[in-house]
């Protein structure tokens, strides 16, 4: 029996694809191992979103070379976004690379590996597929790990063409899956013990509207309809999703989030910039005002709602004033988490034709300011939660201190506590918060009478 190891870079979409690839390989008789040293087949699932992501994978490609010199029978391939966009080039320049499988061809893995075992080399598969590509709904569900929570891809690709972003080029056009297939997948996950699903797509708020131009009518949201159908599935207790594009947020979706009890009251809403001028250059068709409205409407319906976001600092021509607008808007919303990225020009995108004119040190400075703001704000905000009791979904013992367990609140806050009863990952328990830091809530288990 041959062993395989998949190393994953990039976003949750890639994590999901790696899980599906692993499930497909296991169905075909291959055996998963935890390290590349023990593997006969090593696959890197790659990301192209920023230069650094590509460099990481390329660095690893060369590390694998020495491994393969020691174990010449080893098969080595790449999948994911870089395999899609640069597969052919990498197969030519990296002598020890055997195959590249694009983002829509994961189901071809067993066949490609079989061909290589039979002596073929340098296989490149980069064709596009339909939305319900084979294997999109298979899950490995690690029985020992987080078997109670699963990612579900609801659509492929992206049509937004934000001017900085490579994703539409590597992931292809938006293709929404058939809702019935998604409902069946989630139901079968629930039957296998999953109680939390994270719905994935690059533009989930546009699910079912493939390629349409925003804004959609206020009362039309196939995504909200999907949430309502998933709400009905027995065994599922939490529904999360990422990422919705603000331009597709409408009244129907806002009300669905507020009214469906299983939909977690935590929304990741990528802002990118608080300056209308920069948003326009980014080809993000909303204004800071529209963003404020969405947040305001959600907050008025759901007082406890939490938000997280993505922001890019140092986009071409971003001035101190533009940056301050981003900073002010972020402080005004009061995000519970933010992913801050330094602009990185990607070949082939529209903004790559603009001069990358904000110096690296300045990008770093802006990045640090936003991180510091976030930390300061969270210290205060988390302090205000001391004394409150939350229901948390248990992840399991913490890595550093096995006496402590951790889990997430509905609002995706990390809470740590020492168990008083026998517990297992995937349990829901009540925790009262007794102290906090900017990163973590520390609590005590509340025993229900
Ligand atoms: N589809 C998701 C984002 C996927 S990429 C969405 O729009 O919400 C994740 C994040 O990477 C983006 O939100 C953006 O903030 C960042 N990003 C994308 N391209 C980038 C680039 N060229 N430079 C820096 N950050 C980038
Ligand atoms: Fe990239 Fe924009 Fe699509 Fe997100 S919505 S994946 S940032 S093009
Ligand atoms: Fe990276 Fe591809 Fe995700 S480029 S961020 S792995 S969609």
Tab-separated table of C-alpha atoms and ligand atoms in Angstrom:
chain	number	residue	atom	x	y	z
A	1	UNK	CA	0.000	0.000	0.000
A	2	UNK	CA	1.327	3.452	-0.891
A	3	UNK	CA	1.373	6.277	1.650
A	4	UNK	CA	0.534	9.864	0.777
A	5	UNK	CA	1.039	13.237	2.448
A	6	UNK	CA	-0.630	16.511	1.435
A	7	UNK	CA	0.784	19.831	2.625
A	8	UNK	CA	-1.706	22.694	2.361
A	9	UNK	CA	-1.038	26.397	1.826
A	10	UNK	CA	-3.573	29.209	1.410
A	11	UNK	CA	-7.198	29.606	2.349
A	12	UNK	CA	-9.971	27.380	3.689
A	13	UNK	CA	-10.915	26.553	0.110
A	14	UNK	CA	-7.570	24.807	-0.239
A	15	UNK	CA	-8.014	23.061	3.105
A	16	UNK	CA	-11.336	21.771	1.874
A	17	UNK	CA	-9.805	20.631	-1.425
A	18	UNK	CA	-6.990	18.836	0.424
A	19	UNK	CA	-9.540	17.009	2.562
A	20	UNK	CA	-11.493	16.011	-0.518
A	21	UNK	CA	-8.276	14.903	-2.288
A	22	UNK	CA	-7.308	12.820	0.756
A	23	UNK	CA	-10.746	11.198	0.852
A	24	UNK	CA	-10.530	10.384	-2.874
A	25	UNK	CA	-7.050	8.864	-2.452
A	26	UNK	CA	-8.177	6.784	0.533
A	27	UNK	CA	-11.154	5.503	-1.448
A	28	UNK	CA	-8.605	4.363	-4.018
A	29	UNK	CA	-6.547	2.395	-1.521
A	30	UNK	CA	-3.864	4.910	-0.582
A	31	UNK	CA	-3.016	5.570	3.041
A	32	UNK	CA	-2.639	9.037	4.636
A	33	UNK	CA	0.468	9.763	6.753
A	34	UNK	CA	1.430	12.810	8.813
A	35	UNK	CA	4.815	13.626	7.382
A	36	UNK	CA	6.494	13.874	4.010
A	37	UNK	CA	9.345	11.641	5.232
A	38	UNK	CA	6.974	8.679	5.510
A	39	UNK	CA	5.210	9.282	2.222
A	40	UNK	CA	5.547	7.621	-1.173
A	41	UNK	CA	3.421	10.378	-2.682
A	42	UNK	CA	3.902	14.008	-1.596
A	43	UNK	CA	1.477	16.664	-2.814
A	44	UNK	CA	1.698	20.398	-2.141
A	45	UNK	CA	-1.629	22.202	-2.343
A	46	UNK	CA	-0.492	25.680	-3.351
A	47	UNK	CA	-1.699	29.282	-3.073
A	48	UNK	CA	-0.943	32.258	-5.335
A	49	UNK	CA	-2.723	35.081	-3.564
A	50	UNK	CA	0.402	36.976	-2.506
A	51	UNK	CA	4.003	36.739	-3.589
A	52	UNK	CA	4.984	35.375	-0.195
A	53	UNK	CA	2.537	32.477	-0.547
A	54	UNK	CA	4.091	31.465	-3.848
A	55	UNK	CA	7.612	31.796	-2.491
A	56	UNK	CA	6.799	29.532	0.448
A	57	UNK	CA	5.616	26.747	-1.848
A	58	UNK	CA	8.552	27.171	-4.218
A	59	UNK	CA	10.938	26.940	-1.247
A	60	UNK	CA	9.248	23.698	-0.252
A	61	UNK	CA	9.469	22.376	-3.819
A	62	UNK	CA	13.245	22.502	-3.517
A	63	UNK	CA	13.280	20.884	-0.071
A	64	UNK	CA	11.380	17.967	-1.565
A	65	UNK	CA	14.178	17.575	-4.103
A	66	UNK	CA	16.605	16.250	-1.473
A	67	UNK	CA	13.912	13.913	-0.174
A	68	UNK	CA	13.396	12.517	-3.626
A	69	UNK	CA	17.120	12.048	-4.133
A	70	UNK	CA	17.122	9.749	-1.100
A	71	UNK	CA	13.945	7.976	-2.138
A	72	UNK	CA	13.808	7.952	-5.934
A	73	UNK	CA	10.547	5.985	-6.131
A	74	UNK	CA	8.726	8.910	-4.494
A	75	UNK	CA	6.004	10.632	-6.535
A	76	UNK	CA	5.831	14.385	-6.174
A	77	UNK	CA	3.058	16.680	-7.383
A	78	UNK	CA	1.374	20.009	-6.843
A	79	UNK	CA	-2.284	20.937	-6.837
A	80	UNK	CA	-4.201	24.154	-6.117
A	81	UNK	CA	-3.960	27.693	-7.378
A	82	UNK	CA	-0.298	27.789	-8.386
A	83	UNK	CA	-0.641	24.424	-10.111
A	84	UNK	CA	-3.505	25.915	-12.103
A	85	UNK	CA	-1.731	29.093	-13.160
A	86	UNK	CA	1.891	27.968	-13.363
A	87	UNK	CA	1.709	24.171	-13.637
A	88	UNK	CA	3.229	23.888	-17.075
A	89	UNK	CA	6.090	26.278	-16.282
A	90	UNK	CA	6.885	24.551	-12.983
A	91	UNK	CA	6.823	21.077	-14.567
A	92	UNK	CA	9.381	22.327	-17.067
A	93	UNK	CA	11.677	24.073	-14.605
A	94	UNK	CA	11.519	21.695	-11.631
A	95	UNK	CA	13.049	18.398	-12.702
A	96	UNK	CA	11.746	16.319	-9.801
A	97	UNK	CA	8.130	17.470	-10.129
A	98	UNK	CA	5.904	14.717	-11.578
A	99	UNK	CA	2.463	16.288	-11.881
A	100	UNK	CA	0.387	19.455	-11.550
A	101	UNK	CA	-3.357	19.247	-10.946
A	102	UNK	CA	-5.425	22.408	-11.306
A	103	UNK	CA	-8.177	23.603	-8.976
A	104	UNK	CA	-10.986	21.832	-10.875
A	105	UNK	CA	-9.330	18.463	-11.472
A	106	UNK	CA	-8.870	16.972	-8.006
A	107	UNK	CA	-10.955	13.934	-8.940
A	108	UNK	CA	-8.280	13.042	-11.516
A	109	UNK	CA	-5.669	12.412	-8.805
A	110	UNK	CA	-5.959	8.589	-8.675
A	111	UNK	CA	-5.749	8.312	-12.435
A	112	UNK	CA	-2.761	10.660	-12.651
A	113	UNK	CA	-0.916	8.753	-9.926
A	114	UNK	CA	-1.673	5.449	-11.647
A	115	UNK	CA	-0.253	6.811	-14.911
A	116	UNK	CA	2.915	7.924	-13.129
A	117	UNK	CA	3.302	4.512	-11.472
A	118	UNK	CA	3.122	3.077	-14.977
A	119	UNK	CA	6.017	5.262	-16.080
A	120	UNK	CA	4.423	8.459	-17.373
A	121	UNK	CA	5.896	11.758	-16.135
A	122	UNK	CA	5.150	15.485	-16.183
A	123	UNK	CA	1.356	15.295	-16.236
A	124	UNK	CA	-0.490	18.641	-16.283
A	125	UNK	CA	-4.290	18.798	-15.786
A	126	UNK	CA	-5.791	22.272	-15.799
A	127	UNK	CA	-9.202	21.955	-17.482
A	128	UNK	CA	-12.231	23.699	-15.946
A	129	UNK	CA	-15.173	21.703	-14.594
A	130	UNK	CA	-18.830	22.330	-13.846
A	131	UNK	CA	-20.019	23.423	-10.374
A	132	UNK	CA	-20.747	19.922	-9.100
A	133	UNK	CA	-17.375	18.490	-9.994
A	134	UNK	CA	-16.891	14.861	-8.846
A	135	UNK	CA	-15.455	14.587	-5.356
A	136	UNK	CA	-16.515	18.071	-4.230
A	137	UNK	CA	-18.719	16.508	-1.558
A	138	UNK	CA	-16.467	13.752	-0.188
A	139	UNK	CA	-15.010	14.206	3.283
A	140	UNK	CA	-12.354	12.391	5.192
A	141	UNK	CA	-13.565	13.485	8.648
A	142	UNK	CA	-10.578	12.754	10.834
A	143	UNK	CA	-12.165	10.568	13.523
A	144	UNK	CA	-9.576	11.578	16.111
A	145	UNK	CA	-9.623	15.316	15.388
A	146	UNK	CA	-12.282	17.881	14.554
A	147	UNK	CA	-14.761	15.349	13.236
A	148	UNK	CA	-17.668	17.502	14.416
A	149	UNK	CA	-16.979	20.466	12.158
A	150	UNK	CA	-16.697	20.452	8.369
A	151	UNK	CA	-16.074	22.779	5.471
A	152	UNK	CA	-18.552	22.641	2.604
A	153	UNK	CA	-17.784	24.249	-0.765
A	154	UNK	CA	-20.970	25.768	-2.120
A	155	UNK	CA	-19.538	27.400	-5.236
A	156	UNK	CA	-16.393	27.454	-7.297
A	157	UNK	CA	-14.479	30.381	-8.739
A	158	UNK	CA	-15.029	34.117	-8.598
A	159	UNK	CA	-16.327	36.713	-11.052
A	160	UNK	CA	-15.557	39.861	-9.107
A	161	UNK	CA	-12.156	40.665	-10.594
A	162	UNK	CA	-11.074	42.950	-7.765
A	163	UNK	CA	-8.194	44.716	-9.466
A	164	UNK	CA	-5.512	43.312	-7.131
A	165	UNK	CA	-6.692	39.737	-7.004
A	166	UNK	CA	-5.469	36.659	-8.829
A	167	UNK	CA	-8.224	34.347	-7.592
A	168	UNK	CA	-10.620	34.726	-10.582
A	169	UNK	CA	-7.754	33.773	-12.897
A	170	UNK	CA	-6.748	30.700	-10.931
A	171	UNK	CA	-10.139	29.529	-9.687
A	172	UNK	CA	-12.111	30.363	-12.829
A	173	UNK	CA	-15.627	31.797	-13.196
A	174	UNK	CA	-18.321	31.558	-10.519
A	175	UNK	CA	-20.199	28.272	-10.635
A	176	UNK	CA	-22.770	27.674	-7.898
A	177	UNK	CA	-23.537	24.130	-6.893
A	178	UNK	CA	-27.023	22.723	-7.048
A	179	UNK	CA	-28.635	23.495	-3.641
A	180	UNK	CA	-29.993	19.948	-3.328
A	181	UNK	CA	-26.450	18.546	-3.565
A	182	UNK	CA	-25.342	20.865	-0.764
A	183	UNK	CA	-28.329	19.933	1.415
A	184	UNK	CA	-27.627	16.219	0.841
A	185	UNK	CA	-23.956	16.686	1.672
A	186	UNK	CA	-24.699	18.553	4.915
A	187	UNK	CA	-27.338	15.989	5.891
A	188	UNK	CA	-24.889	13.151	5.385
A	189	UNK	CA	-22.246	15.041	7.392
A	190	UNK	CA	-24.765	15.481	10.200
A	191	UNK	CA	-25.452	11.729	10.122
A	192	UNK	CA	-21.705	11.180	10.581
A	193	UNK	CA	-21.673	13.390	13.700
A	194	UNK	CA	-20.920	16.822	12.281
A	195	UNK	CA	-22.719	19.623	14.145
A	196	UNK	CA	-21.013	22.685	12.615
A	197	UNK	CA	-20.576	23.535	8.946
A	198	UNK	CA	-18.589	26.338	7.382
A	199	UNK	CA	-19.925	27.162	3.921
A	200	UNK	CA	-17.149	28.192	1.575
A	201	UNK	CA	-16.950	30.280	-1.555
A	202	UNK	CA	-15.027	33.330	-2.750
A	203	UNK	CA	-18.265	35.265	-3.016
A	204	UNK	CA	-20.907	33.343	-1.071
A	205	UNK	CA	-23.423	36.189	-0.926
A	206	UNK	CA	-23.644	35.847	-4.730
A	207	UNK	CA	-24.369	32.109	-4.514
A	208	UNK	CA	-26.922	31.188	-7.176
A	209	UNK	CA	-26.538	34.491	-9.008
A	210	UNK	CA	-23.545	33.347	-11.058
A	211	UNK	CA	-21.957	36.237	-12.828
A	212	UNK	CA	-24.726	38.756	-12.210
A	213	UNK	CA	-23.802	42.383	-11.623
A	214	UNK	CA	-24.418	43.754	-8.119
A	215	UNK	CA	-26.438	44.940	-6.378
A	216	UNK	CA	-29.093	42.199	-6.447
A	217	UNK	CA	-32.731	43.144	-5.699
A	218	UNK	CA	-33.282	43.657	-1.943
A	219	UNK	CA	-35.552	40.637	-1.578
A	220	UNK	CA	-33.594	38.134	-3.688
A	221	UNK	CA	-30.825	36.030	-2.161
A	222	UNK	CA	-30.457	32.390	-3.190
A	223	UNK	CA	-27.748	32.247	-0.517
A	224	UNK	CA	-30.284	33.196	2.174
A	225	UNK	CA	-32.613	30.536	0.734
A	226	UNK	CA	-29.811	27.990	1.071
A	227	UNK	CA	-29.192	29.023	4.698
A	228	UNK	CA	-32.883	28.517	5.402
A	229	UNK	CA	-32.796	24.993	3.955
A	230	UNK	CA	-29.680	24.078	5.943
A	231	UNK	CA	-31.319	25.418	9.119
A	232	UNK	CA	-33.815	22.523	8.833
A	233	UNK	CA	-31.197	19.777	8.995
A	234	UNK	CA	-31.329	17.809	12.221
A	235	UNK	CA	-27.994	17.496	14.037
A	236	UNK	CA	-26.531	20.689	12.602
A	237	UNK	CA	-26.275	23.313	15.338
A	238	UNK	CA	-24.011	25.956	13.875
A	239	UNK	CA	-23.789	27.319	10.343
A	240	UNK	CA	-20.929	29.645	9.399
A	241	UNK	CA	-19.873	31.004	6.020
A	242	UNK	CA	-16.998	32.821	4.363
A	243	UNK	CA	-16.664	35.148	2.481
A	244	UNK	CA	-19.558	37.349	1.487
A	245	UNK	CA	-18.842	40.382	-0.711
A	246	UNK	CA	-20.477	43.558	0.667
A	247	UNK	CA	-21.886	44.479	-2.755
A	248	UNK	CA	-24.152	41.408	-2.623
A	249	UNK	CA	-25.456	42.001	0.876
A	250	UNK	CA	-29.136	42.897	0.840
A	251	UNK	CA	-32.146	43.054	3.122
A	252	UNK	CA	-33.086	39.430	2.529
A	253	UNK	CA	-29.641	38.170	3.575
A	254	UNK	CA	-29.425	40.464	6.603
A	255	UNK	CA	-32.801	39.190	7.833
A	256	UNK	CA	-31.856	35.562	7.201
A	257	UNK	CA	-28.728	35.960	9.360
A	258	UNK	CA	-30.775	37.621	12.098
A	259	UNK	CA	-33.680	35.199	12.038
A	260	UNK	CA	-32.158	31.764	11.466
A	261	UNK	CA	-31.044	30.553	14.910
A	262	UNK	CA	-28.375	28.138	13.638
A	263	UNK	CA	-26.615	30.814	11.590
A	264	UNK	CA	-23.804	32.083	13.821
A	265	UNK	CA	-23.950	35.745	14.692
A	266	UNK	CA	-20.452	36.361	13.423
A	267	UNK	CA	-19.899	37.739	9.954
A	268	UNK	CA	-16.626	37.936	8.067
A	269	UNK	CA	-17.184	40.946	5.829
A	270	UNK	CA	-14.126	41.899	3.776
A	271	UNK	CA	-13.706	45.676	3.794
A	272	UNK	CA	-10.354	45.998	1.919
A	273	UNK	CA	-10.333	49.799	2.298
A	274	UNK	CA	-12.340	52.557	3.975
A	275	UNK	CA	-11.565	55.067	1.206
A	276	UNK	CA	-14.101	55.291	-1.625
A	277	UNK	CA	-11.382	56.362	-4.024
A	278	UNK	CA	-9.294	53.261	-3.271
A	279	UNK	CA	-12.360	50.985	-3.302
A	280	UNK	CA	-13.068	52.235	-6.793
A	281	UNK	CA	-9.505	51.558	-7.922
A	282	UNK	CA	-9.832	48.110	-6.365
A	283	UNK	CA	-12.979	47.494	-8.437
A	284	UNK	CA	-14.944	46.882	-5.248
A	285	UNK	CA	-18.402	48.248	-6.163
A	286	UNK	CA	-19.509	49.609	-2.771
A	287	UNK	CA	-18.711	52.673	-0.695
A	288	UNK	CA	-17.647	53.066	2.918
A	289	UNK	CA	-21.201	54.334	3.513
A	290	UNK	CA	-22.772	51.159	2.112
A	291	UNK	CA	-20.418	49.101	4.302
A	292	UNK	CA	-21.456	51.138	7.367
A	293	UNK	CA	-25.115	50.553	6.485
A	294	UNK	CA	-24.730	46.778	6.295
A	295	UNK	CA	-22.942	46.705	9.648
A	296	UNK	CA	-25.453	49.142	11.188
A	297	UNK	CA	-28.442	47.116	9.975
A	298	UNK	CA	-26.974	43.865	11.272
A	299	UNK	CA	-26.083	45.441	14.626
A	300	UNK	CA	-29.562	46.886	15.067
A	301	UNK	CA	-31.172	43.478	14.494
A	302	UNK	CA	-28.492	41.465	16.359
A	303	UNK	CA	-26.951	43.463	19.223
A	304	UNK	CA	-24.395	40.729	20.065
A	305	UNK	CA	-23.127	40.244	16.523
A	306	UNK	CA	-19.365	40.101	15.949
A	307	UNK	CA	-17.499	40.995	12.763
A	308	UNK	CA	-14.180	40.164	11.202
A	309	UNK	CA	-12.655	41.524	8.036
A	310	UNK	CA	-9.873	41.578	5.427
A	311	UNK	CA	-7.997	44.804	4.709
A	312	UNK	CA	-5.201	45.622	2.281
A	313	UNK	CA	-2.719	48.361	3.185
A	314	UNK	CA	-0.493	50.075	0.664
A	315	UNK	CA	-2.630	49.611	-2.442
A	316	UNK	CA	-1.151	51.774	-5.265
A	317	UNK	CA	-1.673	55.520	-4.618
A	318	UNK	CA	-2.985	54.933	-1.045
A	319	UNK	CA	-2.264	58.158	0.849
A	320	UNK	CA	-2.070	58.725	4.584
A	321	UNK	CA	-5.565	60.191	4.335
A	322	UNK	CA	-6.963	57.080	2.576
A	323	UNK	CA	-5.298	54.941	5.206
A	324	UNK	CA	-6.830	57.029	8.008
A	325	UNK	CA	-10.283	56.454	6.509
A	326	UNK	CA	-9.668	52.700	6.685
A	327	UNK	CA	-8.404	53.040	10.230
A	328	UNK	CA	-11.391	55.133	11.321
A	329	UNK	CA	-13.931	52.802	9.754
A	330	UNK	CA	-12.265	49.794	11.373
A	331	UNK	CA	-12.369	51.420	14.780
A	332	UNK	CA	-15.949	52.454	14.256
A	333	UNK	CA	-17.111	48.924	13.384
A	334	UNK	CA	-15.020	47.389	16.193
A	335	UNK	CA	-13.983	44.148	14.500
A	336	UNK	CA	-13.348	41.098	16.644
A	337	UNK	CA	-10.696	39.997	14.208
A	338	UNK	CA	-9.046	41.399	11.125
A	339	UNK	CA	-6.697	39.964	8.560
A	340	UNK	CA	-4.462	42.760	7.368
A	341	UNK	CA	-2.475	42.257	4.184
A	342	UNK	CA	0.285	44.321	2.633
A	343	UNK	CA	-0.494	44.901	-1.016
A	344	UNK	CA	1.406	42.488	-3.266
A	345	UNK	CA	1.183	43.011	-7.050
A	346	UNK	CA	0.108	39.855	-8.899
A	347	UNK	CA	1.111	39.370	-12.493
A	348	UNK	CA	-1.833	39.512	-14.899
A	349	UNK	CA	-4.158	41.484	-12.589
A	350	UNK	CA	-5.321	45.025	-13.420
A	351	UNK	CA	-3.610	46.761	-10.512
A	352	UNK	CA	-0.280	45.124	-11.383
A	353	UNK	CA	-0.167	47.660	-14.214
A	354	UNK	CA	-0.182	50.487	-11.655
A	355	UNK	CA	3.034	51.492	-9.971
A	356	UNK	CA	3.429	49.747	-6.589
A	357	UNK	CA	4.257	53.155	-5.120
A	358	UNK	CA	3.769	52.715	-1.369
A	359	UNK	CA	7.186	51.751	0.026
A	360	UNK	CA	7.482	48.430	1.858
A	361	UNK	CA	8.354	50.192	5.161
A	362	UNK	CA	5.238	52.311	4.862
A	363	UNK	CA	3.076	49.238	4.205
A	364	UNK	CA	4.642	47.681	7.279
A	365	UNK	CA	3.977	50.817	9.354
A	366	UNK	CA	0.294	50.910	8.331
A	367	UNK	CA	-0.006	47.198	8.995
A	368	UNK	CA	1.428	47.601	12.502
A	369	UNK	CA	-0.876	50.526	13.305
A	370	UNK	CA	-3.976	48.515	12.390
A	371	UNK	CA	-2.752	45.501	14.340
A	372	UNK	CA	-2.107	47.652	17.405
A	373	UNK	CA	-5.558	49.262	17.138
A	374	UNK	CA	-7.122	45.815	16.950
A	375	UNK	CA	-5.206	44.558	19.960
A	376	UNK	CA	-6.024	47.615	22.082
A	377	UNK	CA	-9.681	47.461	21.160
A	378	UNK	CA	-9.941	43.739	21.810
A	379	UNK	CA	-8.350	44.053	25.238
A	380	UNK	CA	-11.155	46.451	26.227
A	381	UNK	CA	-13.882	44.548	24.439
A	382	UNK	CA	-12.916	41.162	25.876
A	383	UNK	CA	-12.708	42.698	29.353
A	384	UNK	CA	-16.348	43.758	28.949
A	385	UNK	CA	-17.286	40.086	28.491
A	386	UNK	CA	-15.966	39.061	31.917
A	387	UNK	CA	-18.871	37.767	34.032
A	388	UNK	CA	-20.893	36.696	30.994
A	389	UNK	CA	-21.719	33.063	30.197
A	390	UNK	CA	-21.363	31.646	26.685
A	391	UNK	CA	-22.200	28.366	25.052
A	392	UNK	CA	-19.041	27.004	23.489
A	393	UNK	CA	-18.367	24.197	21.050
A	394	UNK	CA	-15.347	22.260	22.319
A	395	UNK	CA	-12.284	21.837	20.160
A	396	UNK	CA	-10.410	19.724	22.702
A	397	UNK	CA	-7.419	20.036	25.047
A	398	UNK	CA	-5.095	22.927	24.363
A	399	UNK	CA	-1.741	21.947	22.847
A	400	UNK	CA	0.365	23.786	25.380
A	401	UNK	CA	-1.516	22.754	28.510
A	402	UNK	CA	-3.596	19.564	28.241
A	403	UNK	CA	-5.407	20.384	31.506
A	404	UNK	CA	-6.993	23.258	29.675
A	405	UNK	CA	-9.604	22.848	27.012
A	406	UNK	CA	-10.665	25.372	24.437
A	407	UNK	CA	-13.667	26.021	22.273
A	408	UNK	CA	-15.462	28.719	20.314
A	409	UNK	CA	-18.468	30.819	21.139
A	410	UNK	CA	-21.165	31.428	18.540
A	411	UNK	CA	-19.375	34.738	17.848
A	412	UNK	CA	-16.152	32.764	17.163
A	413	UNK	CA	-14.387	33.917	20.326
A	414	UNK	CA	-11.779	31.517	21.662
A	415	UNK	CA	-12.551	30.485	25.263
A	416	UNK	CA	-10.227	28.441	27.493
A	417	UNK	CA	-11.163	26.659	30.737
A	418	UNK	CA	-10.336	23.657	32.967
A	419	UNK	CA	-12.966	20.911	32.633
A	420	UNK	CA	-14.882	19.817	35.713
A	421	UNK	CA	-16.602	16.863	34.049
A	422	UNK	CA	-15.677	14.274	31.422
A	423	UNK	CA	-15.826	16.039	28.080
A	424	UNK	CA	-15.101	15.267	24.473
A	425	UNK	CA	-14.358	17.415	21.429
A	426	UNK	CA	-17.605	18.439	19.770
A	427	UNK	CA	-19.529	18.819	23.071
A	428	UNK	CA	-21.432	22.030	23.754
A	429	UNK	CA	-20.956	23.418	27.261
A	430	UNK	CA	-21.559	26.641	29.171
A	431	UNK	CA	-18.551	28.681	30.240
A	432	UNK	CA	-18.548	31.768	32.459
A	433	UNK	CA	-15.751	34.194	31.610
A	434	UNK	CA	-13.542	35.119	34.561
A	435	UNK	CA	-10.694	36.995	32.883
A	436	UNK	CA	-9.527	37.934	29.424
A	437	UNK	CA	-6.684	39.077	27.206
A	438	UNK	CA	-6.864	40.620	23.749
A	439	UNK	CA	-6.606	37.118	22.251
A	440	UNK	CA	-8.450	34.825	24.628
A	441	UNK	CA	-11.310	34.552	27.079
A	442	UNK	CA	-10.557	32.485	30.190
A	443	UNK	CA	-13.551	30.937	31.870
A	444	UNK	CA	-14.948	28.294	34.186
A	445	UNK	CA	-17.259	25.507	33.228
A	446	UNK	CA	-20.826	26.089	34.384
A	447	UNK	CA	-22.453	22.836	35.454
A	448	UNK	CA	-26.078	22.870	34.448
A	449	UNK	CA	-28.476	21.617	37.094
B	1	LIG	N1	-12.957	36.059	-1.858
B	1	LIG	C1	-12.534	36.580	-0.643
B	1	LIG	C2	-11.067	36.845	-0.535
B	1	LIG	C3	-10.111	35.825	-0.942
B	1	LIG	S1	-8.443	36.306	-0.891
B	1	LIG	C4	-13.235	37.893	-0.481
B	1	LIG	O1	-13.267	38.690	-1.372
B	1	LIG	O2	-13.685	38.079	0.598
B	1	LIG	C5	-8.267	36.773	0.811
B	1	LIG	C6	-7.786	38.158	1.017
B	1	LIG	O3	-6.482	38.312	0.496
B	1	LIG	C7	-8.582	39.245	0.310
B	1	LIG	O4	-9.749	39.583	0.987
B	1	LIG	C8	-7.591	40.392	0.287
B	1	LIG	O5	-7.689	41.172	1.448
B	1	LIG	C9	-6.247	39.672	0.266
B	1	LIG	N2	-5.589	39.822	-1.037
B	1	LIG	C10	-6.013	39.349	-2.225
B	1	LIG	N3	-5.134	39.713	-3.193
B	1	LIG	C11	-4.152	40.424	-2.592
B	1	LIG	C12	-2.972	41.069	-3.061
B	1	LIG	N4	-2.657	41.091	-4.338
B	1	LIG	N5	-2.185	41.700	-2.150
B	1	LIG	C13	-2.509	41.705	-0.839
B	1	LIG	N6	-3.602	41.109	-0.349
B	1	LIG	C14	-4.428	40.485	-1.216
B	2	LIG	FE1	-10.504	38.117	-5.129
B	2	LIG	FE2	-12.348	39.970	-5.102
B	2	LIG	FE3	-12.973	37.509	-5.847
B	2	LIG	FE4	-12.428	37.989	-3.317
B	2	LIG	S1	-14.154	38.831	-4.469
B	2	LIG	S2	-11.629	36.289	-4.548
B	2	LIG	S3	-10.862	39.548	-3.439
B	2	LIG	S4	-11.620	38.892	-6.926
B	3	LIG	FE1	-4.731	31.250	-2.261
B	3	LIG	FE2	-6.161	30.140	-4.088
B	3	LIG	FE3	-7.172	30.507	-1.701
B	3	LIG	S1	-4.825	31.817	-4.396
B	3	LIG	S2	-6.134	32.331	-1.002
B	3	LIG	S3	-5.489	29.204	-2.182
B	3	LIG	S4	-8.236	30.702	-3.634
